[in-house]
PDB file of C-alpha atoms and ligand atoms in Angstrom:
ATOM      1  CA  MET A   1      95.634 -84.774 -47.418  1.00 51.00           C
ATOM      2  CA  ASN A   2      99.368 -85.108 -47.739  1.00 53.00           C
ATOM      3  CA  ARG A   3      99.800 -88.505 -49.288  1.00 69.00           C
ATOM      4  CA  PHE A   4      97.743 -90.251 -51.913  1.00 86.00           C
ATOM      5  CA  THR A   5      97.274 -93.997 -52.239  1.00 92.00           C
ATOM      6  CA  VAL A   6      94.744 -95.924 -54.319  1.00 96.00           C
ATOM      7  CA  ASN A   7      92.361 -97.795 -52.037  1.00 96.00           C
ATOM      8  CA  PRO A   8      89.538 -99.877 -53.564  1.00 97.00           C
ATOM      9  CA  GLU A   9      87.999-100.258 -50.102  1.00 96.00           C
ATOM     10  CA  ILE A  10      86.194 -96.986 -50.815  1.00 95.00           C
ATOM     11  CA  LEU A  11      83.934 -99.010 -53.118  1.00 97.00           C
ATOM     12  CA  THR A  12      82.569-101.087 -50.235  1.00 96.00           C
ATOM     13  CA  GLN A  13      80.662 -98.073 -48.877  1.00 93.00           C
ATOM     14  CA  HIS A  14      76.921 -98.724 -48.533  1.00 92.00           C
ATOM     15  CA  VAL A  15      74.227 -96.350 -49.784  1.00 89.00           C
ATOM     16  CA  ILE A  16      73.624 -93.098 -47.926  1.00 91.00           C
ATOM     17  CA  PRO A  17      70.688 -93.207 -45.444  1.00 93.00           C
ATOM     18  CA  CYS A  18      67.595 -91.710 -47.099  1.00 92.00           C
ATOM     19  CA  ALA A  19      67.278 -88.926 -44.518  1.00 94.00           C
ATOM     20  CA  LEU A  20      70.650 -87.567 -45.683  1.00 93.00           C
ATOM     21  CA  HIS A  21      69.980 -87.578 -49.422  1.00 88.00           C
ATOM     22  CA  GLY A  22      70.890 -84.244 -50.929  1.00 86.00           C
ATOM     23  CA  ILE A  23      72.554 -83.078 -47.717  1.00 89.00           C
ATOM     24  CA  ASN A  24      76.340 -82.883 -48.016  1.00 89.00           C
ATOM     25  CA  PRO A  25      79.210 -80.447 -47.658  1.00 91.00           C
ATOM     26  CA  ARG A  26      79.026 -79.716 -51.351  1.00 90.00           C
ATOM     27  CA  THR A  27      75.562 -78.178 -51.162  1.00 87.00           C
ATOM     28  CA  SER A  28      76.527 -76.111 -48.138  1.00 85.00           C
ATOM     29  CA  MET A  29      79.668 -74.804 -49.837  1.00 88.00           C
ATOM     30  CA  LYS A  30      79.911 -71.977 -52.300  1.00 89.00           C
ATOM     31  CA  PRO A  31      80.239 -73.454 -55.832  1.00 90.00           C
ATOM     32  CA  TYR A  32      83.612 -71.743 -56.131  1.00 92.00           C
ATOM     33  CA  ASP A  33      84.928 -73.399 -52.963  1.00 93.00           C
ATOM     34  CA  TRP A  34      83.792 -76.804 -54.173  1.00 94.00           C
ATOM     35  CA  THR A  35      85.533 -76.281 -57.532  1.00 94.00           C
ATOM     36  CA  LYS A  36      88.697 -75.213 -55.746  1.00 96.00           C
ATOM     37  CA  LEU A  37      88.629 -78.280 -53.514  1.00 95.00           C
ATOM     38  CA  LYS A  38      88.031 -80.560 -56.518  1.00 95.00           C
ATOM     39  CA  LYS A  39      90.930 -79.015 -58.416  1.00 95.00           C
ATOM     40  CA  LYS A  40      93.183 -79.539 -55.404  1.00 95.00           C
ATOM     41  CA  TYR A  41      92.384 -83.253 -55.307  1.00 95.00           C
ATOM     42  CA  GLN A  42      92.751 -83.606 -59.085  1.00 95.00           C
ATOM     43  CA  GLN A  43      96.230 -82.134 -58.735  1.00 95.00           C
ATOM     44  CA  VAL A  44      97.310 -84.152 -55.695  1.00 95.00           C
ATOM     45  CA  GLN A  45      95.993 -87.393 -57.228  1.00 96.00           C
ATOM     46  CA  ASN A  46      97.403 -86.481 -60.644  1.00 95.00           C
ATOM     47  CA  MET A  47      94.015 -87.391 -62.234  1.00 95.00           C
ATOM     48  CA  VAL A  48      94.254 -90.946 -60.915  1.00 97.00           C
ATOM     49  CA  CYS A  49      91.114 -92.528 -59.447  1.00 97.00           C
ATOM     50  CA  GLY A  50      91.461 -93.147 -55.714  1.00 97.00           C
ATOM     51  CA  ALA A  51      89.518 -96.432 -55.940  1.00 97.00           C
ATOM     52  CA  CYS A  52      90.609 -98.230 -59.125  1.00 97.00           C
ATOM     53  CA  GLY A  53      93.856 -96.452 -60.029  1.00 96.00           C
ATOM     54  CA  THR A  54      92.731 -95.538 -63.555  1.00 96.00           C
ATOM     55  CA  LYS A  55      94.142 -92.313 -64.930  1.00 96.00           C
ATOM     56  CA  VAL A  56      91.237 -90.298 -66.313  1.00 96.00           C
ATOM     57  CA  SER A  57      91.671 -88.531 -69.635  1.00 93.00           C
ATOM     58  CA  HIS A  58      90.553 -85.106 -68.383  1.00 89.00           C
ATOM     59  CA  THR A  59      88.480 -84.567 -71.501  1.00 90.00           C
ATOM     60  CA  PRO A  60      84.775 -83.564 -71.576  1.00 88.00           C
ATOM     61  CA  GLY A  61      82.733 -86.123 -69.611  1.00 84.00           C
ATOM     62  CA  ASP A  62      85.819 -87.809 -68.146  1.00 90.00           C
ATOM     63  CA  TYR A  63      87.106 -85.806 -65.221  1.00 93.00           C
ATOM     64  CA  LEU A  64      88.237 -86.874 -61.780  1.00 96.00           C
ATOM     65  CA  GLU A  65      85.133 -86.278 -59.657  1.00 96.00           C
ATOM     66  CA  LEU A  66      85.245 -85.363 -55.980  1.00 96.00           C
ATOM     67  CA  HIS A  67      83.511 -87.718 -53.553  1.00 96.00           C
ATOM     68  CA  GLU A  68      82.611 -86.967 -49.951  1.00 94.00           C
ATOM     69  CA  GLU A  69      83.547 -89.899 -47.743  1.00 93.00           C
ATOM     70  CA  PHE A  70      80.975 -90.628 -45.036  1.00 93.00           C
ATOM     71  CA  GLN A  71      81.975 -92.105 -41.681  1.00 95.00           C
ATOM     72  CA  TYR A  72      79.127 -93.537 -39.670  1.00 96.00           C
ATOM     73  CA  ASP A  73      78.262 -93.810 -36.006  1.00 97.00           C
ATOM     74  CA  TYR A  74      75.408 -96.286 -36.392  1.00 97.00           C
ATOM     75  CA  GLU A  75      74.436 -96.345 -32.748  1.00 96.00           C
ATOM     76  CA  ASN A  76      73.800 -92.621 -32.588  1.00 97.00           C
ATOM     77  CA  LYS A  77      72.797 -92.270 -36.245  1.00 97.00           C
ATOM     78  CA  LYS A  78      75.416 -89.655 -36.892  1.00 97.00           C
ATOM     79  CA  ALA A  79      77.421 -89.364 -40.080  1.00 96.00           C
ATOM     80  CA  TYR A  80      80.580 -87.371 -40.558  1.00 96.00           C
ATOM     81  CA  VAL A  81      82.367 -86.140 -43.644  1.00 94.00           C
ATOM     82  CA  GLU A  82      85.992 -85.642 -42.794  1.00 87.00           C
ATOM     83  CA  THR A  83      87.722 -86.645 -45.978  1.00 91.00           C
ATOM     84  CA  PHE A  84      87.304 -86.437 -49.719  1.00 95.00           C
ATOM     85  CA  VAL A  85      88.642 -88.563 -52.541  1.00 96.00           C
ATOM     86  CA  GLY A  86      88.874 -88.033 -56.286  1.00 97.00           C
ATOM     87  CA  LEU A  87      87.164 -90.828 -58.228  1.00 97.00           C
ATOM     88  CA  CYS A  88      86.643 -91.722 -61.870  1.00 97.00           C
ATOM     89  CA  LYS A  89      83.069 -91.479 -63.091  1.00 95.00           C
ATOM     90  CA  LYS A  90      82.447 -95.260 -63.073  1.00 96.00           C
ATOM     91  CA  CYS A  91      83.709 -95.794 -59.531  1.00 97.00           C
ATOM     92  CA  HIS A  92      81.785 -92.751 -58.361  1.00 96.00           C
ATOM     93  CA  LEU A  93      78.522 -94.024 -59.843  1.00 95.00           C
ATOM     94  CA  TYR A  94      79.172 -97.466 -58.362  1.00 96.00           C
ATOM     95  CA  ILE A  95      79.466 -95.962 -54.873  1.00 94.00           C
ATOM     96  CA  HIS A  96      76.260 -94.005 -55.412  1.00 92.00           C
ATOM     97  CA  SER A  97      74.387 -97.069 -56.636  1.00 91.00           C
ATOM     98  CA  GLY A  98      71.123 -95.677 -55.236  1.00 87.00           C
ATOM     99  CA  TYR A  99      71.480 -92.633 -57.463  1.00 89.00           C
ATOM    100  CA  LEU A 100      72.597 -94.870 -60.343  1.00 93.00           C
ATOM    101  CA  THR A 101      69.423 -96.944 -59.971  1.00 93.00           C
ATOM    102  CA  GLN A 102      67.400 -93.742 -60.041  1.00 92.00           C
ATOM    103  CA  LEU A 103      69.125 -92.718 -63.298  1.00 94.00           C
ATOM    104  CA  LYS A 104      68.211 -96.084 -64.816  1.00 96.00           C
ATOM    105  CA  LEU A 105      64.575 -95.765 -63.707  1.00 96.00           C
ATOM    106  CA  GLU A 106      64.400 -92.290 -65.251  1.00 96.00           C
ATOM    107  CA  GLY A 107      65.908 -93.558 -68.488  1.00 96.00           C
ATOM    108  CA  LYS A 108      68.955 -91.297 -68.128  1.00 96.00           C
ATOM    109  CA  ILE A 109      71.338 -94.226 -68.343  1.00 95.00           C
ATOM    110  CA  SER A 110      70.975 -97.360 -70.425  1.00 96.00           C
ATOM    111  CA  LYS A 111      70.573-100.796 -68.880  1.00 96.00           C
ATOM    112  CA  GLU A 112      73.861-101.787 -70.554  1.00 97.00           C
ATOM    113  CA  ASP A 113      75.760 -98.920 -68.940  1.00 96.00           C
ATOM    114  CA  PHE A 114      74.104 -99.625 -65.589  1.00 97.00           C
ATOM    115  CA  ASP A 115      75.075-103.290 -65.731  1.00 98.00           C
ATOM    116  CA  MET A 116      78.589-102.431 -66.888  1.00 98.00           C
ATOM    117  CA  ILE A 117      79.163-100.059 -63.966  1.00 97.00           C
ATOM    118  CA  MET A 118      77.766-102.502 -61.404  1.00 97.00           C
ATOM    119  CA  MET A 119      79.669-105.515 -62.759  1.00 98.00           C
ATOM    120  CA  ARG A 120      82.876-103.536 -63.019  1.00 98.00           C
ATOM    121  CA  GLY A 121      82.627-102.357 -59.405  1.00 98.00           C
ATOM    122  CA  ASP A 122      81.705-105.840 -58.165  1.00 97.00           C
ATOM    123  CA  LYS A 123      84.742-107.247 -59.970  1.00 98.00           C
ATOM    124  CA  ILE A 124      87.113-104.723 -58.392  1.00 98.00           C
ATOM    125  CA  LEU A 125      85.765-105.751 -54.975  1.00 98.00           C
ATOM    126  CA  ARG A 126      86.149-109.463 -55.756  1.00 97.00           C
ATOM    127  CA  ASP A 127      89.670-108.993 -57.108  1.00 97.00           C
ATOM    128  CA  ASN A 128      90.648-107.265 -53.866  1.00 97.00           C
ATOM    129  CA  ASP A 129      88.859-109.707 -51.520  1.00 98.00           C
ATOM    130  CA  LEU A 130      86.491-106.968 -50.411  1.00 98.00           C
ATOM    131  CA  VAL A 131      82.804-107.259 -49.631  1.00 95.00           C
ATOM    132  CA  ALA A 132      80.238-104.517 -50.212  1.00 92.00           C
ATOM    133  CA  GLN A 133      78.637-103.179 -47.038  1.00 94.00           C
ATOM    134  CA  HIS A 134      74.876-103.106 -46.624  1.00 91.00           C
ATOM    135  CA  LEU A 135      72.742-100.950 -44.428  1.00 93.00           C
ATOM    136  CA  SER A 136      69.807-102.506 -42.584  1.00 95.00           C
ATOM    137  CA  GLY A 137      66.391-101.316 -43.759  1.00 95.00           C
ATOM    138  CA  GLU A 138      65.838 -99.778 -40.352  1.00 96.00           C
ATOM    139  CA  LEU A 139      68.986 -97.632 -40.602  1.00 96.00           C
ATOM    140  CA  LEU A 140      68.401 -96.903 -44.277  1.00 94.00           C
ATOM    141  CA  TRP A 141      64.962 -95.386 -43.608  1.00 95.00           C
ATOM    142  CA  ALA A 142      65.546 -93.873 -40.141  1.00 96.00           C
ATOM    143  CA  LYS A 143      64.517 -90.235 -40.176  1.00 96.00           C
ATOM    144  CA  ASP A 144      66.799 -88.999 -37.382  1.00 96.00           C
ATOM    145  CA  TRP A 145      70.213 -89.220 -39.013  1.00 97.00           C
ATOM    146  CA  GLU A 146      72.477 -86.233 -38.505  1.00 97.00           C
ATOM    147  CA  LEU A 147      75.309 -85.169 -40.757  1.00 96.00           C
ATOM    148  CA  TYR A 148      78.355 -83.239 -39.625  1.00 96.00           C
ATOM    149  CA  TYR A 149      81.082 -81.532 -41.576  1.00 93.00           C
ATOM    150  CA  GLN A 150      83.993 -79.790 -39.842  1.00 89.00           C
ATOM    151  CA  GLY A 151      82.111 -80.002 -36.560  1.00 90.00           C
ATOM    152  CA  LYS A 152      79.049 -78.278 -38.006  1.00 92.00           C
ATOM    153  CA  LYS A 153      75.674 -80.015 -38.276  1.00 94.00           C
ATOM    154  CA  LEU A 154      74.410 -79.763 -41.843  1.00 93.00           C
ATOM    155  CA  ASN A 155      70.764 -80.860 -41.374  1.00 92.00           C
TER     156      ASN A 155
HETATM  157 ZN1  LIG B   1      87.862 -95.574 -60.620  1.00 71.29          ZN
HETATM  158 ZN1  LIG B   2      80.196 -88.975 -54.121  1.00 71.29          ZN
END
């Protein structure tokens, strides 16, 4: 990445197909490489969230997190990660609303925090005339999704 612009459209991304849960470049990378990549994005984005433009405080629990952007070929059920973006914790949890719901079910996040994150994300979309994408049940549950990163199949 050479240039950084805030783009709330990232928040329209639908949930990841179930077959690809837990499969991502991060888990196939060495922890050190992931940390290095994250630091690079934190630096380039100057700790500013790529979706909402908030500058994170960079104190414990409030870092710019690195998100893998998925591009989808729905017809062939192939997903590609070609780009990353640094996001604040709230935007990141909003994108991973499936994971966020899981946290709520397991009691790891309060209902108030869950509602706050969802309403906040919904408002950012509304304010920017954006609509959240949804995946059909058939595509959500399909077992034959493939994920590629840098031309390499990860699953
Ligand atoms: Zn944000
Ligand atoms: Zn992410």
